[in-house]
Amino acid sequence: RGTVRAGDAMTAAENAVAGGTVFDIGYRGYDGPREGRAAARRAVFIDGVRAALGFGRGGRAKILPWAFLALMSLIALIMALVAGAAARLAGPGAELNLPSHGDLFSFASVILYAFAALVAPELLCRDRRDGTLSLYLVRPLTGGDYIVARWLAFFAVMMLAVLGPQLVLFGGLSLGHPTPLAYLREHWLDLPRTVASAVVMASYFTSFALLVASFTSRRAYASVFLVGLFAITTPFTAGVSQEIGGEVGQWIAMFNLTNIPLHVNDAMFGGFTELTEDSPARTLPTLLHVAWWALWTGGAAAALYARYRRVAP
């Protein structure tokens, strides 16, 4: 019986094949140029920038990133207007404590942290949840290529968020000065310092926020964790470090997450900001602050790369 049934099954299969129908559903072979991994990396980078800024999506997706960018630019514009008005009212030669680029970095650091916490998960969590990452990796693209392109994409967005308002402030301070050319001659070194400090802050927030986002496929979870981490560690480290004092208090203050890049910023501009002037860690050596920032930034970036380097389709 088994032989008869097997023969009947084979006959039925042959009849099904013989009576099958071929449908033309429009697939055609690709005969265009093969651009390889470089084009794939570039495409992931561009897509990451668009995702972070809400391009190609609904209006609600654009509100959050552009509202943050507008807020930081507005703060810079107000600081420039205040400085310009004070300089003109006081007249030439007056000693004024005008807002500086370091002060703007201090004011914006909390906003930048929130911006990174809310926007960075857009670049990683959606791909993990929707399974898009597996589709990326069937192309000539590795997990390392993917995460490097995503890191660079968010770093470019963070540089826009950090450096844009600083350029607004520099332009406002120059134009608001009684003698703009004299201001440019005296303060032109602020431009390279500002760019260098922007790189420090943007790379730190990019690495830290993307590392946290890489552990979940839910954007809300990553954002809430990052905001909660800031809300807990900032007052805790500030209060405990001042209460304990001494070298132990200084090291506890080093774990204030928003102050890590600000201490490097202080070294570049040669002064303290409102967020760092009361920190016990401000008196520690500059090289220690730079090494501490490099450890957090480089360590987070290395851990992020290691997580995605092993990803396979």
PDB file of C-alpha atoms in Angstrom:
ATOM      1  CA  ARG A   1       0.000   0.000   0.000  1.00  0.00           C
ATOM      2  CA  GLY A   2       2.829   2.358   0.829  1.00  0.00           C
ATOM      3  CA  THR A   3       4.250   1.910  -2.677  1.00  0.00           C
ATOM      4  CA  VAL A   4       0.916   2.610  -4.332  1.00  0.00           C
ATOM      5  CA  ARG A   5       0.311   5.693  -2.250  1.00  0.00           C
ATOM      6  CA  ALA A   6       3.785   7.030  -2.973  1.00  0.00           C
ATOM      7  CA  GLY A   7       3.259   6.476  -6.670  1.00  0.00           C
ATOM      8  CA  ASP A   8      -0.091   8.213  -6.549  1.00  0.00           C
ATOM      9  CA  ALA A   9       1.458  11.182  -4.747  1.00  0.00           C
ATOM     10  CA  MET A  10       4.228  11.482  -7.336  1.00  0.00           C
ATOM     11  CA  THR A  11       1.676  11.332 -10.167  1.00  0.00           C
ATOM     12  CA  ALA A  12      -0.441  14.024  -8.512  1.00  0.00           C
ATOM     13  CA  ALA A  13       2.630  16.236  -8.061  1.00  0.00           C
ATOM     14  CA  GLU A  14       3.623  15.786 -11.681  1.00  0.00           C
ATOM     15  CA  ASN A  15       0.106  16.661 -12.831  1.00  0.00           C
ATOM     16  CA  ALA A  16       0.153  19.776 -10.603  1.00  0.00           C
ATOM     17  CA  VAL A  17       3.457  20.901 -12.103  1.00  0.00           C
ATOM     18  CA  ALA A  18       2.289  20.183 -15.615  1.00  0.00           C
ATOM     19  CA  GLY A  19      -0.865  22.165 -15.047  1.00  0.00           C
ATOM     20  CA  GLY A  20       0.810  25.110 -13.269  1.00  0.00           C
ATOM     21  CA  THR A  21       0.572  28.754 -14.341  1.00  0.00           C
ATOM     22  CA  VAL A  22       3.434  31.252 -14.550  1.00  0.00           C
ATOM     23  CA  PHE A  23       2.558  34.774 -13.463  1.00  0.00           C
ATOM     24  CA  ASP A  24       4.554  37.817 -14.528  1.00  0.00           C
ATOM     25  CA  ILE A  25       4.597  40.011 -11.409  1.00  0.00           C
ATOM     26  CA  GLY A  26       7.012  42.568 -12.779  1.00  0.00           C
ATOM     27  CA  TYR A  27      10.374  41.502 -11.311  1.00  0.00           C
ATOM     28  CA  ARG A  28      13.250  42.401 -13.580  1.00  0.00           C
ATOM     29  CA  GLY A  29      16.952  41.893 -13.287  1.00  0.00           C
ATOM     30  CA  TYR A  30      19.154  44.830 -12.279  1.00  0.00           C
ATOM     31  CA  ASP A  31      21.765  45.752 -14.865  1.00  0.00           C
ATOM     32  CA  GLY A  32      22.864  49.124 -13.442  1.00  0.00           C
ATOM     33  CA  PRO A  33      26.132  49.994 -11.680  1.00  0.00           C
ATOM     34  CA  ARG A  34      27.155  48.068  -8.553  1.00  0.00           C
ATOM     35  CA  GLU A  35      28.288  50.718  -6.064  1.00  0.00           C
ATOM     36  CA  GLY A  36      29.292  48.382  -3.231  1.00  0.00           C
ATOM     37  CA  ARG A  37      29.764  49.024   0.491  1.00  0.00           C
ATOM     38  CA  ALA A  38      30.653  52.711   0.217  1.00  0.00           C
ATOM     39  CA  ALA A  39      27.273  53.540  -1.306  1.00  0.00           C
ATOM     40  CA  ALA A  40      25.514  51.365   1.275  1.00  0.00           C
ATOM     41  CA  ARG A  41      27.265  53.184   4.140  1.00  0.00           C
ATOM     42  CA  ARG A  42      26.386  56.531   2.593  1.00  0.00           C
ATOM     43  CA  ALA A  43      22.736  55.522   2.221  1.00  0.00           C
ATOM     44  CA  VAL A  44      22.522  54.442   5.889  1.00  0.00           C
ATOM     45  CA  PHE A  45      24.169  57.731   6.939  1.00  0.00           C
ATOM     46  CA  ILE A  46      21.738  59.863   4.924  1.00  0.00           C
ATOM     47  CA  ASP A  47      18.781  57.850   6.171  1.00  0.00           C
ATOM     48  CA  GLY A  48      20.001  58.347   9.754  1.00  0.00           C
ATOM     49  CA  VAL A  49      20.176  62.129   9.350  1.00  0.00           C
ATOM     50  CA  ARG A  50      16.692  62.173   7.825  1.00  0.00           C
ATOM     51  CA  ALA A  51      15.305  59.987  10.603  1.00  0.00           C
ATOM     52  CA  ALA A  52      16.810  62.160  13.348  1.00  0.00           C
ATOM     53  CA  LEU A  53      15.398  65.361  11.828  1.00  0.00           C
ATOM     54  CA  GLY A  54      12.030  63.844  10.917  1.00  0.00           C
ATOM     55  CA  PHE A  55      12.390  64.156   7.141  1.00  0.00           C
ATOM     56  CA  GLY A  56      10.285  61.772   5.063  1.00  0.00           C
ATOM     57  CA  ARG A  57       7.825  61.318   7.913  1.00  0.00           C
ATOM     58  CA  GLY A  58       4.733  63.070   9.204  1.00  0.00           C
ATOM     59  CA  GLY A  59       4.630  66.513  10.740  1.00  0.00           C
ATOM     60  CA  ARG A  60       4.572  65.181  14.295  1.00  0.00           C
ATOM     61  CA  ALA A  61       7.977  63.521  13.784  1.00  0.00           C
ATOM     62  CA  LYS A  62       9.495  66.903  12.865  1.00  0.00           C
ATOM     63  CA  ILE A  63       8.136  68.815  15.859  1.00  0.00           C
ATOM     64  CA  LEU A  64      10.470  67.396  18.512  1.00  0.00           C
ATOM     65  CA  PRO A  65      13.910  67.791  16.860  1.00  0.00           C
ATOM     66  CA  TRP A  66      13.180  71.154  15.281  1.00  0.00           C
ATOM     67  CA  ALA A  67      11.632  72.510  18.479  1.00  0.00           C
ATOM     68  CA  PHE A  68      14.870  71.709  20.316  1.00  0.00           C
ATOM     69  CA  LEU A  69      16.978  73.323  17.584  1.00  0.00           C
ATOM     70  CA  ALA A  70      14.775  76.428  17.613  1.00  0.00           C
ATOM     71  CA  LEU A  71      14.927  76.661  21.416  1.00  0.00           C
ATOM     72  CA  MET A  72      18.723  76.535  21.527  1.00  0.00           C
ATOM     73  CA  SER A  73      19.011  79.091  18.717  1.00  0.00           C
ATOM     74  CA  LEU A  74      16.556  81.350  20.555  1.00  0.00           C
ATOM     75  CA  ILE A  75      18.660  81.176  23.728  1.00  0.00           C
ATOM     76  CA  ALA A  76      21.755  82.135  21.728  1.00  0.00           C
ATOM     77  CA  LEU A  77      19.912  85.023  20.066  1.00  0.00           C
ATOM     78  CA  ILE A  78      18.660  86.358  23.416  1.00  0.00           C
ATOM     79  CA  MET A  79      22.168  86.164  24.875  1.00  0.00           C
ATOM     80  CA  ALA A  80      23.551  88.047  21.866  1.00  0.00           C
ATOM     81  CA  LEU A  81      20.864  90.753  22.125  1.00  0.00           C
ATOM     82  CA  VAL A  82      21.479  91.207  25.842  1.00  0.00           C
ATOM     83  CA  ALA A  83      25.226  91.440  25.295  1.00  0.00           C
ATOM     84  CA  GLY A  84      24.826  93.905  22.427  1.00  0.00           C
ATOM     85  CA  ALA A  85      22.480  96.148  24.392  1.00  0.00           C
ATOM     86  CA  ALA A  86      24.750  96.109  27.450  1.00  0.00           C
ATOM     87  CA  ALA A  87      27.836  96.932  25.381  1.00  0.00           C
ATOM     88  CA  ARG A  88      26.159  99.897  23.662  1.00  0.00           C
ATOM     89  CA  LEU A  89      24.681 101.298  26.863  1.00  0.00           C
ATOM     90  CA  ALA A  90      27.943 100.986  28.796  1.00  0.00           C
ATOM     91  CA  GLY A  91      30.012 102.535  26.023  1.00  0.00           C
ATOM     92  CA  PRO A  92      33.559 101.730  24.904  1.00  0.00           C
ATOM     93  CA  GLY A  93      36.104 100.710  27.504  1.00  0.00           C
ATOM     94  CA  ALA A  94      33.578  99.520  30.072  1.00  0.00           C
ATOM     95  CA  GLU A  95      34.250  96.206  31.806  1.00  0.00           C
ATOM     96  CA  LEU A  96      31.225  93.981  31.331  1.00  0.00           C
ATOM     97  CA  ASN A  97      30.553  90.395  32.302  1.00  0.00           C
ATOM     98  CA  LEU A  98      28.909  89.515  28.990  1.00  0.00           C
ATOM     99  CA  PRO A  99      27.558  86.067  28.082  1.00  0.00           C
ATOM    100  CA  SER A 100      30.225  83.881  26.529  1.00  0.00           C
ATOM    101  CA  HIS A 101      30.357  80.772  24.375  1.00  0.00           C
ATOM    102  CA  GLY A 102      31.211  78.717  27.447  1.00  0.00           C
ATOM    103  CA  ASP A 103      28.077  80.031  29.163  1.00  0.00           C
ATOM    104  CA  LEU A 104      25.957  78.972  26.197  1.00  0.00           C
ATOM    105  CA  PHE A 105      27.447  75.477  26.336  1.00  0.00           C
ATOM    106  CA  SER A 106      26.496  75.384  30.008  1.00  0.00           C
ATOM    107  CA  PHE A 107      22.906  76.523  29.391  1.00  0.00           C
ATOM    108  CA  ALA A 108      22.486  74.176  26.452  1.00  0.00           C
ATOM    109  CA  SER A 109      24.027  71.061  28.009  1.00  0.00           C
ATOM    110  CA  VAL A 110      20.810  70.007  29.759  1.00  0.00           C
ATOM    111  CA  ILE A 111      18.794  70.671  26.599  1.00  0.00           C
ATOM    112  CA  LEU A 112      21.335  68.755  24.513  1.00  0.00           C
ATOM    113  CA  TYR A 113      21.135  65.799  26.892  1.00  0.00           C
ATOM    114  CA  ALA A 114      17.337  65.746  26.548  1.00  0.00           C
ATOM    115  CA  PHE A 115      17.639  66.157  22.774  1.00  0.00           C
ATOM    116  CA  ALA A 116      19.989  63.175  22.538  1.00  0.00           C
ATOM    117  CA  ALA A 117      17.792  61.080  24.846  1.00  0.00           C
ATOM    118  CA  LEU A 118      14.659  61.681  22.780  1.00  0.00           C
ATOM    119  CA  VAL A 119      16.089  61.657  19.243  1.00  0.00           C
ATOM    120  CA  ALA A 120      18.923  59.072  19.287  1.00  0.00           C
ATOM    121  CA  PRO A 121      16.574  56.063  19.733  1.00  0.00           C
ATOM    122  CA  GLU A 122      14.969  56.961  16.391  1.00  0.00           C
ATOM    123  CA  LEU A 123      18.120  55.796  14.599  1.00  0.00           C
ATOM    124  CA  LEU A 124      18.394  52.332  16.170  1.00  0.00           C
ATOM    125  CA  CYS A 125      15.193  51.203  17.875  1.00  0.00           C
ATOM    126  CA  ARG A 126      12.941  51.330  14.816  1.00  0.00           C
ATOM    127  CA  ASP A 127      15.347  49.170  12.778  1.00  0.00           C
ATOM    128  CA  ARG A 128      15.522  46.577  15.542  1.00  0.00           C
ATOM    129  CA  ARG A 129      11.765  46.492  16.121  1.00  0.00           C
ATOM    130  CA  ASP A 130      10.730  46.383  12.450  1.00  0.00           C
ATOM    131  CA  GLY A 131      13.455  43.939  11.400  1.00  0.00           C
ATOM    132  CA  THR A 132      14.954  46.466   8.987  1.00  0.00           C
ATOM    133  CA  LEU A 133      18.441  45.768  10.275  1.00  0.00           C
ATOM    134  CA  SER A 134      18.332  42.236   8.834  1.00  0.00           C
ATOM    135  CA  LEU A 135      17.411  43.668   5.438  1.00  0.00           C
ATOM    136  CA  TYR A 136      20.344  46.081   5.598  1.00  0.00           C
ATOM    137  CA  LEU A 137      22.776  43.265   6.294  1.00  0.00           C
ATOM    138  CA  VAL A 138      21.809  41.117   3.296  1.00  0.00           C
ATOM    139  CA  ARG A 139      23.375  43.845   1.177  1.00  0.00           C
ATOM    140  CA  PRO A 140      27.168  44.444   1.000  1.00  0.00           C
ATOM    141  CA  LEU A 141      27.026  45.937   4.500  1.00  0.00           C
ATOM    142  CA  THR A 142      28.277  44.636   7.835  1.00  0.00           C
ATOM    143  CA  GLY A 143      26.994  45.340  11.307  1.00  0.00           C
ATOM    144  CA  GLY A 144      30.068  47.496  11.903  1.00  0.00           C
ATOM    145  CA  ASP A 145      29.372  49.490   8.737  1.00  0.00           C
ATOM    146  CA  TYR A 146      25.798  50.052   9.853  1.00  0.00           C
ATOM    147  CA  ILE A 147      26.589  51.339  13.339  1.00  0.00           C
ATOM    148  CA  VAL A 148      29.458  53.558  12.159  1.00  0.00           C
ATOM    149  CA  ALA A 149      27.138  55.165   9.596  1.00  0.00           C
ATOM    150  CA  ARG A 150      24.423  55.634  12.224  1.00  0.00           C
ATOM    151  CA  TRP A 151      26.945  57.113  14.700  1.00  0.00           C
ATOM    152  CA  LEU A 152      28.211  59.588  12.111  1.00  0.00           C
ATOM    153  CA  ALA A 153      24.642  60.505  11.170  1.00  0.00           C
ATOM    154  CA  PHE A 154      23.649  61.366  14.729  1.00  0.00           C
ATOM    155  CA  PHE A 155      26.998  63.063  15.346  1.00  0.00           C
ATOM    156  CA  ALA A 156      26.280  65.348  12.361  1.00  0.00           C
ATOM    157  CA  VAL A 157      22.849  66.167  13.797  1.00  0.00           C
ATOM    158  CA  MET A 158      24.338  66.829  17.240  1.00  0.00           C
ATOM    159  CA  MET A 159      26.985  69.103  15.695  1.00  0.00           C
ATOM    160  CA  LEU A 160      24.160  71.066  14.076  1.00  0.00           C
ATOM    161  CA  ALA A 161      22.405  71.310  17.433  1.00  0.00           C
ATOM    162  CA  VAL A 162      25.576  72.329  19.306  1.00  0.00           C
ATOM    163  CA  LEU A 163      27.393  74.499  16.774  1.00  0.00           C
ATOM    164  CA  GLY A 164      24.438  76.263  15.141  1.00  0.00           C
ATOM    165  CA  PRO A 165      23.433  78.299  18.214  1.00  0.00           C
ATOM    166  CA  GLN A 166      27.106  79.084  18.905  1.00  0.00           C
ATOM    167  CA  LEU A 167      27.461  80.637  15.439  1.00  0.00           C
ATOM    168  CA  VAL A 168      24.283  82.634  16.098  1.00  0.00           C
ATOM    169  CA  LEU A 169      25.833  83.893  19.334  1.00  0.00           C
ATOM    170  CA  PHE A 170      29.159  84.758  17.704  1.00  0.00           C
ATOM    171  CA  GLY A 171      27.430  86.642  14.897  1.00  0.00           C
ATOM    172  CA  GLY A 172      25.206  88.470  17.374  1.00  0.00           C
ATOM    173  CA  LEU A 173      28.115  89.436  19.626  1.00  0.00           C
ATOM    174  CA  SER A 174      30.072  90.701  16.623  1.00  0.00           C
ATOM    175  CA  LEU A 175      27.250  92.754  15.137  1.00  0.00           C
ATOM    176  CA  GLY A 176      26.080  94.005  18.530  1.00  0.00           C
ATOM    177  CA  HIS A 177      29.524  95.335  19.455  1.00  0.00           C
ATOM    178  CA  PRO A 178      30.110  99.100  18.951  1.00  0.00           C
ATOM    179  CA  THR A 179      33.048  98.216  16.676  1.00  0.00           C
ATOM    180  CA  PRO A 180      32.381  94.795  15.079  1.00  0.00           C
ATOM    181  CA  LEU A 181      35.796  94.589  13.377  1.00  0.00           C
ATOM    182  CA  ALA A 182      37.560  95.212  16.675  1.00  0.00           C
ATOM    183  CA  TYR A 183      35.501  92.459  18.280  1.00  0.00           C
ATOM    184  CA  LEU A 184      36.488  90.038  15.501  1.00  0.00           C
ATOM    185  CA  ARG A 185      40.171  90.881  15.915  1.00  0.00           C
ATOM    186  CA  GLU A 186      39.995  90.338  19.667  1.00  0.00           C
ATOM    187  CA  HIS A 187      37.821  87.217  19.717  1.00  0.00           C
ATOM    188  CA  TRP A 188      38.556  85.326  16.507  1.00  0.00           C
ATOM    189  CA  LEU A 189      40.148  82.522  18.560  1.00  0.00           C
ATOM    190  CA  ASP A 190      36.693  81.834  20.009  1.00  0.00           C
ATOM    191  CA  LEU A 191      35.739  80.177  16.708  1.00  0.00           C
ATOM    192  CA  PRO A 192      38.248  77.264  16.799  1.00  0.00           C
ATOM    193  CA  ARG A 193      37.643  76.855  20.536  1.00  0.00           C
ATOM    194  CA  THR A 194      33.905  76.715  19.910  1.00  0.00           C
ATOM    195  CA  VAL A 195      34.258  74.133  17.148  1.00  0.00           C
ATOM    196  CA  ALA A 196      36.549  71.971  19.287  1.00  0.00           C
ATOM    197  CA  SER A 197      34.193  72.180  22.260  1.00  0.00           C
ATOM    198  CA  ALA A 198      31.242  71.350  20.000  1.00  0.00           C
ATOM    199  CA  VAL A 199      33.051  68.198  18.845  1.00  0.00           C
ATOM    200  CA  VAL A 200      33.669  67.236  22.487  1.00  0.00           C
ATOM    201  CA  MET A 201      30.022  67.635  23.466  1.00  0.00           C
ATOM    202  CA  ALA A 202      28.513  66.147  20.298  1.00  0.00           C
ATOM    203  CA  SER A 203      30.702  63.020  20.356  1.00  0.00           C
ATOM    204  CA  TYR A 204      29.998  62.437  24.050  1.00  0.00           C
ATOM    205  CA  PHE A 205      26.214  62.713  23.758  1.00  0.00           C
ATOM    206  CA  THR A 206      26.170  60.714  20.514  1.00  0.00           C
ATOM    207  CA  SER A 207      28.114  57.754  21.904  1.00  0.00           C
ATOM    208  CA  PHE A 208      26.321  57.648  25.233  1.00  0.00           C
ATOM    209  CA  ALA A 209      22.768  58.000  23.868  1.00  0.00           C
ATOM    210  CA  LEU A 210      23.228  55.485  21.027  1.00  0.00           C
ATOM    211  CA  LEU A 211      24.774  52.918  23.377  1.00  0.00           C
ATOM    212  CA  VAL A 212      21.720  53.045  25.636  1.00  0.00           C
ATOM    213  CA  ALA A 213      19.369  52.905  22.625  1.00  0.00           C
ATOM    214  CA  SER A 214      21.128  49.771  21.336  1.00  0.00           C
ATOM    215  CA  PHE A 215      19.791  47.679  24.237  1.00  0.00           C
ATOM    216  CA  THR A 216      16.103  47.974  23.391  1.00  0.00           C
ATOM    217  CA  SER A 217      13.743  48.054  20.436  1.00  0.00           C
ATOM    218  CA  ARG A 218      11.401  50.498  22.191  1.00  0.00           C
ATOM    219  CA  ARG A 219      12.245  54.155  21.758  1.00  0.00           C
ATOM    220  CA  ALA A 220      10.284  55.172  24.843  1.00  0.00           C
ATOM    221  CA  TYR A 221      12.273  52.816  27.070  1.00  0.00           C
ATOM    222  CA  ALA A 222      15.609  54.218  25.907  1.00  0.00           C
ATOM    223  CA  SER A 223      14.455  57.831  26.255  1.00  0.00           C
ATOM    224  CA  VAL A 224      12.964  57.319  29.717  1.00  0.00           C
ATOM    225  CA  PHE A 225      16.103  55.528  30.919  1.00  0.00           C
ATOM    226  CA  LEU A 226      18.395  58.318  29.695  1.00  0.00           C
ATOM    227  CA  VAL A 227      16.243  61.105  31.145  1.00  0.00           C
ATOM    228  CA  GLY A 228      15.879  59.186  34.410  1.00  0.00           C
ATOM    229  CA  LEU A 229      19.625  58.638  34.570  1.00  0.00           C
ATOM    230  CA  PHE A 230      20.164  62.388  34.287  1.00  0.00           C
ATOM    231  CA  ALA A 231      17.387  63.206  36.764  1.00  0.00           C
ATOM    232  CA  ILE A 232      18.870  60.859  39.365  1.00  0.00           C
ATOM    233  CA  THR A 233      22.624  61.230  38.957  1.00  0.00           C
ATOM    234  CA  THR A 234      22.812  65.026  38.650  1.00  0.00           C
ATOM    235  CA  PRO A 235      21.292  66.008  42.029  1.00  0.00           C
ATOM    236  CA  PHE A 236      22.675  62.899  43.715  1.00  0.00           C
ATOM    237  CA  THR A 237      26.294  63.485  42.720  1.00  0.00           C
ATOM    238  CA  ALA A 238      26.037  67.226  43.406  1.00  0.00           C
ATOM    239  CA  GLY A 239      24.584  66.763  46.888  1.00  0.00           C
ATOM    240  CA  VAL A 240      26.722  63.838  48.017  1.00  0.00           C
ATOM    241  CA  SER A 241      29.996  65.296  46.691  1.00  0.00           C
ATOM    242  CA  GLN A 242      29.490  68.589  48.507  1.00  0.00           C
ATOM    243  CA  GLU A 243      28.428  66.808  51.683  1.00  0.00           C
ATOM    244  CA  ILE A 244      31.425  64.460  51.770  1.00  0.00           C
ATOM    245  CA  GLY A 245      34.024  66.873  50.425  1.00  0.00           C
ATOM    246  CA  GLY A 246      37.689  66.103  49.936  1.00  0.00           C
ATOM    247  CA  GLU A 247      39.078  63.858  47.224  1.00  0.00           C
ATOM    248  CA  VAL A 248      36.212  61.390  47.576  1.00  0.00           C
ATOM    249  CA  GLY A 249      33.705  64.179  46.984  1.00  0.00           C
ATOM    250  CA  GLN A 250      35.642  65.310  43.926  1.00  0.00           C
ATOM    251  CA  TRP A 251      35.509  61.847  42.397  1.00  0.00           C
ATOM    252  CA  ILE A 252      31.803  61.495  43.135  1.00  0.00           C
ATOM    253  CA  ALA A 253      31.236  64.813  41.351  1.00  0.00           C
ATOM    254  CA  MET A 254      33.028  63.392  38.300  1.00  0.00           C
ATOM    255  CA  PHE A 255      29.999  61.115  37.748  1.00  0.00           C
ATOM    256  CA  ASN A 256      27.713  64.067  37.036  1.00  0.00           C
ATOM    257  CA  LEU A 257      26.887  63.051  33.451  1.00  0.00           C
ATOM    258  CA  THR A 258      26.173  66.511  32.030  1.00  0.00           C
ATOM    259  CA  ASN A 259      29.328  68.004  33.527  1.00  0.00           C
ATOM    260  CA  ILE A 260      31.742  65.515  31.939  1.00  0.00           C
ATOM    261  CA  PRO A 261      32.081  67.439  28.638  1.00  0.00           C
ATOM    262  CA  LEU A 262      31.595  70.800  30.381  1.00  0.00           C
ATOM    263  CA  HIS A 263      34.817  70.390  32.364  1.00  0.00           C
ATOM    264  CA  VAL A 264      36.696  69.992  29.052  1.00  0.00           C
ATOM    265  CA  ASN A 265      34.808  73.031  27.770  1.00  0.00           C
ATOM    266  CA  ASP A 266      36.010  75.003  30.801  1.00  0.00           C
ATOM    267  CA  ALA A 267      39.608  74.091  30.001  1.00  0.00           C
ATOM    268  CA  MET A 268      39.221  75.336  26.427  1.00  0.00           C
ATOM    269  CA  PHE A 269      37.701  78.683  27.366  1.00  0.00           C
ATOM    270  CA  GLY A 270      39.706  79.207  30.552  1.00  0.00           C
ATOM    271  CA  GLY A 271      36.911  79.614  33.077  1.00  0.00           C
ATOM    272  CA  PHE A 272      33.993  77.998  34.848  1.00  0.00           C
ATOM    273  CA  THR A 273      30.336  78.029  33.883  1.00  0.00           C
ATOM    274  CA  GLU A 274      27.312  78.196  36.151  1.00  0.00           C
ATOM    275  CA  LEU A 275      27.019  74.411  36.205  1.00  0.00           C
ATOM    276  CA  THR A 276      30.672  73.742  37.018  1.00  0.00           C
ATOM    277  CA  GLU A 277      31.706  76.635  39.256  1.00  0.00           C
ATOM    278  CA  ASP A 278      30.224  74.930  42.338  1.00  0.00           C
ATOM    279  CA  SER A 279      31.363  71.421  41.423  1.00  0.00           C
ATOM    280  CA  PRO A 280      34.086  69.973  43.687  1.00  0.00           C
ATOM    281  CA  ALA A 281      35.592  68.340  40.583  1.00  0.00           C
ATOM    282  CA  ARG A 282      36.442  71.705  38.997  1.00  0.00           C
ATOM    283  CA  THR A 283      39.825  71.872  40.757  1.00  0.00           C
ATOM    284  CA  LEU A 284      41.030  68.502  39.452  1.00  0.00           C
ATOM    285  CA  PRO A 285      43.765  68.575  36.782  1.00  0.00           C
ATOM    286  CA  THR A 286      42.711  69.384  33.233  1.00  0.00           C
ATOM    287  CA  LEU A 287      44.340  66.249  31.833  1.00  0.00           C
ATOM    288  CA  LEU A 288      42.245  64.167  34.214  1.00  0.00           C
ATOM    289  CA  HIS A 289      39.034  65.773  32.933  1.00  0.00           C
ATOM    290  CA  VAL A 290      40.094  65.195  29.329  1.00  0.00           C
ATOM    291  CA  ALA A 291      40.969  61.560  30.059  1.00  0.00           C
ATOM    292  CA  TRP A 292      37.659  61.074  31.897  1.00  0.00           C
ATOM    293  CA  TRP A 293      35.710  62.460  28.914  1.00  0.00           C
ATOM    294  CA  ALA A 294      37.721  60.287  26.491  1.00  0.00           C
ATOM    295  CA  LEU A 295      37.041  57.206  28.641  1.00  0.00           C
ATOM    296  CA  TRP A 296      33.275  57.757  28.650  1.00  0.00           C
ATOM    297  CA  THR A 297      33.062  58.766  24.995  1.00  0.00           C
ATOM    298  CA  GLY A 298      35.505  56.225  23.589  1.00  0.00           C
ATOM    299  CA  GLY A 299      34.304  53.451  25.884  1.00  0.00           C
ATOM    300  CA  ALA A 300      30.661  53.980  24.919  1.00  0.00           C
ATOM    301  CA  ALA A 301      31.547  54.115  21.210  1.00  0.00           C
ATOM    302  CA  ALA A 302      33.679  50.955  21.449  1.00  0.00           C
ATOM    303  CA  ALA A 303      30.950  49.058  23.311  1.00  0.00           C
ATOM    304  CA  LEU A 304      28.391  50.186  20.723  1.00  0.00           C
ATOM    305  CA  TYR A 305      30.592  49.019  17.854  1.00  0.00           C
ATOM    306  CA  ALA A 306      31.279  45.674  19.550  1.00  0.00           C
ATOM    307  CA  ARG A 307      27.545  45.050  19.981  1.00  0.00           C
ATOM    308  CA  TYR A 308      26.784  45.558  16.289  1.00  0.00           C
ATOM    309  CA  ARG A 309      29.956  44.095  14.812  1.00  0.00           C
ATOM    310  CA  ARG A 310      28.709  40.615  15.672  1.00  0.00           C
ATOM    311  CA  VAL A 311      25.236  41.157  14.195  1.00  0.00           C
ATOM    312  CA  ALA A 312      24.487  38.942  11.192  1.00  0.00           C
ATOM    313  CA  PRO A 313      21.402  38.776   8.929  1.00  0.00           C
TER     314      PRO A 313
END
